[in-house]
């Protein structure tokens, strides 16, 4: 939301910014009911047929999150027979479904709930965007959790994320790109990122 505000300020426009669960963001774009979405949307060949994308605004990966002390350090988890939580409509869900690795997929509408399911013992692991897990992992509650294995970027689990717009909005896309380049150049992007994450997103 802070990145979105900085973009709107730079473009000199007043924006109505709404926080939504991920599937709702894509639904608004599908219905041309949002002008643009700053929601860590991976640029994939499939999505590039449905939406316009700006330049990259972050790099992303995905990570398995499990309860601390239950997994071998630095080793990818053995998934057959495990319950793994994901967010509905996510690339993480697509990945596990396509891989057919023998795990049971637990689907949640909210990313925070998908992660909380690990804490509560409802699932063995969560597969989530790495950046999304940072807030929980660095909290007191998150001390009971850990990253299992290395972050993943294969098969759509990571790569370049960008701001998405409905098709046909090339003029607005170009304005957003100019604003994005401006906040990257003057340090505002890094200043916002450092308030929420212990690493650079870009």
Short mmCIF file of C-alpha atoms in Angstrom, two decimals:
data_model
loop_
_atom_site.label_atom_id
_atom_site.label_comp_id
_atom_site.label_asym_id
_atom_site.label_seq_id
_atom_site.Cartn_x
_atom_site.Cartn_y
_atom_site.Cartn_z
CA UNK A 1 0.00 0.00 0.00
CA UNK A 2 2.87 2.39 0.74
CA UNK A 3 4.36 1.78 -2.70
CA UNK A 4 0.94 2.44 -4.25
CA UNK A 5 0.64 5.72 -2.32
CA UNK A 6 4.11 6.80 -3.45
CA UNK A 7 3.20 6.07 -7.07
CA UNK A 8 -0.04 8.04 -6.85
CA UNK A 9 1.72 10.98 -5.19
CA UNK A 10 4.37 10.98 -7.92
CA UNK A 11 1.72 10.91 -10.66
CA UNK A 12 -0.12 13.74 -8.92
CA UNK A 13 -3.39 11.83 -8.72
CA UNK A 14 -5.71 10.97 -5.87
CA UNK A 15 -6.10 7.21 -5.51
CA UNK A 16 -8.56 5.10 -3.58
CA UNK A 17 -6.41 2.26 -2.25
CA UNK A 18 -8.06 -0.95 -1.05
CA UNK A 19 -6.42 -3.99 0.53
CA UNK A 20 -7.89 -7.23 -0.81
CA UNK A 21 -7.21 -10.93 -0.75
CA UNK A 22 -5.25 -12.01 -3.80
CA UNK A 23 -8.01 -13.69 -5.85
CA UNK A 24 -10.15 -10.56 -5.46
CA UNK A 25 -7.36 -8.42 -6.92
CA UNK A 26 -7.30 -10.47 -10.11
CA UNK A 27 -11.09 -10.48 -10.25
CA UNK A 28 -11.18 -6.66 -10.19
CA UNK A 29 -8.67 -6.52 -13.03
CA UNK A 30 -10.69 -9.07 -14.99
CA UNK A 31 -13.78 -6.87 -14.61
CA UNK A 32 -11.85 -3.67 -15.38
CA UNK A 33 -12.96 -2.48 -11.93
CA UNK A 34 -9.49 -1.36 -10.80
CA UNK A 35 -7.07 0.96 -12.58
CA UNK A 36 -3.95 -0.88 -11.43
CA UNK A 37 -2.92 -3.44 -8.82
CA UNK A 38 0.25 -3.31 -6.72
CA UNK A 39 0.05 -6.86 -5.41
CA UNK A 40 3.30 -8.71 -6.20
CA UNK A 41 1.74 -10.25 -9.29
CA UNK A 42 4.21 -12.48 -11.10
CA UNK A 43 4.64 -11.74 -14.79
CA UNK A 44 3.90 -15.09 -16.42
CA UNK A 45 3.14 -15.83 -20.07
CA UNK A 46 -0.44 -16.72 -19.13
CA UNK A 47 -1.04 -13.52 -17.18
CA UNK A 48 0.57 -11.36 -19.86
CA UNK A 49 -2.24 -12.45 -22.18
CA UNK A 50 -4.84 -11.13 -19.70
CA UNK A 51 -3.25 -8.01 -18.21
CA UNK A 52 -0.85 -5.19 -18.98
CA UNK A 53 2.26 -5.13 -16.80
CA UNK A 54 4.65 -2.37 -15.81
CA UNK A 55 8.37 -2.76 -15.44
CA UNK A 56 9.45 -5.06 -12.63
CA UNK A 57 8.82 -3.66 -9.18
CA UNK A 58 10.27 -6.57 -7.21
CA UNK A 59 11.85 -9.98 -7.50
CA UNK A 60 10.13 -12.80 -5.71
CA UNK A 61 10.51 -16.38 -4.56
CA UNK A 62 8.47 -18.85 -2.55
CA UNK A 63 9.38 -20.76 0.61
CA UNK A 64 8.10 -23.68 2.61
CA UNK A 65 7.39 -22.72 6.22
CA UNK A 66 7.24 -25.38 8.95
CA UNK A 67 7.38 -25.66 12.71
CA UNK A 68 10.88 -25.08 14.06
CA UNK A 69 12.95 -28.12 14.93
CA UNK A 70 10.88 -30.60 12.93
CA UNK A 71 12.83 -30.38 9.66
CA UNK A 72 16.41 -31.02 8.55
CA UNK A 73 18.31 -27.77 8.18
CA UNK A 74 18.71 -26.64 4.57
CA UNK A 75 17.05 -29.76 3.14
CA UNK A 76 13.99 -29.61 0.90
CA UNK A 77 10.97 -31.10 2.67
CA UNK A 78 9.76 -34.61 1.89
CA UNK A 79 6.20 -33.86 0.78
CA UNK A 80 4.40 -37.22 0.24
CA UNK A 81 1.82 -37.70 2.97
CA UNK A 82 2.16 -34.14 4.28
CA UNK A 83 -0.53 -31.46 4.46
CA UNK A 84 0.57 -28.20 2.81
CA UNK A 85 -1.38 -24.92 2.96
CA UNK A 86 -1.56 -22.45 0.07
CA UNK A 87 -3.67 -19.45 -0.89
CA UNK A 88 -6.55 -19.93 -3.30
CA UNK A 89 -5.68 -18.89 -6.87
CA UNK A 90 -1.96 -18.60 -6.14
CA UNK A 91 1.02 -19.80 -8.15
CA UNK A 92 1.94 -21.91 -5.13
CA UNK A 93 -1.34 -23.79 -5.51
CA UNK A 94 -0.71 -24.23 -9.24
CA UNK A 95 2.78 -25.54 -8.54
CA UNK A 96 1.74 -28.20 -6.03
CA UNK A 97 -1.18 -29.29 -8.19
CA UNK A 98 1.00 -29.64 -11.28
CA UNK A 99 3.82 -31.41 -9.43
CA UNK A 100 1.43 -34.01 -7.93
CA UNK A 101 3.95 -34.80 -5.19
CA UNK A 102 1.60 -36.80 -3.00
CA UNK A 103 0.80 -34.13 -0.45
CA UNK A 104 -2.65 -32.99 0.62
CA UNK A 105 -3.24 -29.36 -0.36
CA UNK A 106 -5.14 -27.23 2.14
CA UNK A 107 -6.53 -24.11 0.44
CA UNK A 108 -7.14 -20.86 2.31
CA UNK A 109 -8.55 -17.57 1.06
CA UNK A 110 -6.19 -15.53 3.22
CA UNK A 111 -2.40 -15.81 3.23
CA UNK A 112 -2.15 -15.07 6.95
CA UNK A 113 -4.55 -17.92 7.68
CA UNK A 114 -2.56 -20.29 5.46
CA UNK A 115 0.53 -19.52 7.55
CA UNK A 116 -1.37 -19.68 10.84
CA UNK A 117 -2.49 -23.19 9.93
CA UNK A 118 1.15 -24.26 10.42
CA UNK A 119 1.30 -22.68 13.86
CA UNK A 120 -1.98 -24.33 14.85
CA UNK A 121 -0.90 -27.74 13.62
CA UNK A 122 -3.65 -27.99 11.01
CA UNK A 123 -1.00 -28.50 8.31
CA UNK A 124 2.62 -29.60 8.27
CA UNK A 125 3.87 -26.85 5.94
CA UNK A 126 2.82 -23.70 4.14
CA UNK A 127 4.10 -22.75 0.71
CA UNK A 128 3.99 -18.97 0.40
CA UNK A 129 5.72 -15.99 -1.22
CA UNK A 130 8.93 -15.50 0.76
CA UNK A 131 8.36 -11.76 1.31
CA UNK A 132 4.90 -12.45 2.77
CA UNK A 133 6.35 -14.73 5.45
CA UNK A 134 8.88 -12.23 6.82
CA UNK A 135 6.50 -10.35 9.15
CA UNK A 136 5.37 -13.54 10.88
CA UNK A 137 8.82 -15.14 11.01
CA UNK A 138 10.35 -12.06 12.68
CA UNK A 139 7.57 -11.77 15.28
CA UNK A 140 7.56 -13.39 18.73
CA UNK A 141 4.91 -15.81 17.53
CA UNK A 142 7.00 -16.69 14.52
CA UNK A 143 9.85 -18.02 16.65
CA UNK A 144 8.01 -21.34 16.53
CA UNK A 145 8.42 -21.44 12.73
CA UNK A 146 11.29 -21.68 10.27
CA UNK A 147 12.00 -21.72 6.54
CA UNK A 148 12.32 -25.31 5.32
CA UNK A 149 14.82 -25.83 2.50
CA UNK A 150 15.89 -23.10 0.09
CA UNK A 151 13.61 -20.48 -1.49
CA UNK A 152 12.13 -21.62 -4.81
CA UNK A 153 11.79 -19.76 -8.10
CA UNK A 154 11.00 -22.63 -10.48
CA UNK A 155 7.71 -23.14 -12.32
CA UNK A 156 6.26 -19.74 -11.51
CA UNK A 157 7.17 -19.73 -7.80
CA UNK A 158 9.40 -16.71 -8.30
CA UNK A 159 10.67 -14.25 -10.81
CA UNK A 160 9.69 -10.72 -11.73
CA UNK A 161 6.63 -9.23 -10.10
CA UNK A 162 5.03 -6.15 -11.59
CA UNK A 163 2.07 -3.82 -11.30
CA UNK A 164 -0.84 -5.12 -13.36
CA UNK A 165 -3.48 -3.17 -15.26
CA UNK A 166 -6.49 -4.14 -17.38
CA UNK A 167 -5.80 -4.56 -21.07
CA UNK A 168 -6.10 -1.38 -23.10
CA UNK A 169 -4.66 0.93 -20.42
CA UNK A 170 -1.30 1.55 -22.10
CA UNK A 171 -1.28 5.29 -21.35
CA UNK A 172 -1.80 4.69 -17.62
CA UNK A 173 0.76 1.87 -17.69
CA UNK A 174 3.33 4.28 -19.08
CA UNK A 175 2.53 6.87 -16.38
CA UNK A 176 2.88 4.25 -13.65
CA UNK A 177 6.20 3.16 -15.15
CA UNK A 178 7.49 6.74 -15.02
CA UNK A 179 6.41 7.06 -11.39
CA UNK A 180 7.99 3.71 -10.51
CA UNK A 181 11.30 4.77 -12.06
CA UNK A 182 11.13 8.02 -10.11
CA UNK A 183 10.66 6.42 -6.68
CA UNK A 184 13.41 3.92 -7.45
CA UNK A 185 15.78 6.72 -8.45
CA UNK A 186 15.13 9.06 -5.51
CA UNK A 187 15.32 6.39 -2.79
CA UNK A 188 11.67 6.34 -1.74
CA UNK A 189 11.21 2.76 -2.89
CA UNK A 190 14.12 1.49 -0.78
CA UNK A 191 13.02 3.57 2.20
CA UNK A 192 9.55 1.99 2.09
CA UNK A 193 10.93 -1.51 1.56
CA UNK A 194 13.33 -1.25 4.50
CA UNK A 195 10.46 -0.43 6.86
CA UNK A 196 8.86 -3.82 6.23
CA UNK A 197 11.55 -6.23 5.02
CA UNK A 198 15.11 -7.03 6.16
CA UNK A 199 16.29 -7.41 2.55
CA UNK A 200 15.97 -5.60 -0.77
CA UNK A 201 12.97 -6.58 -2.86
CA UNK A 202 14.17 -5.03 -6.10
#
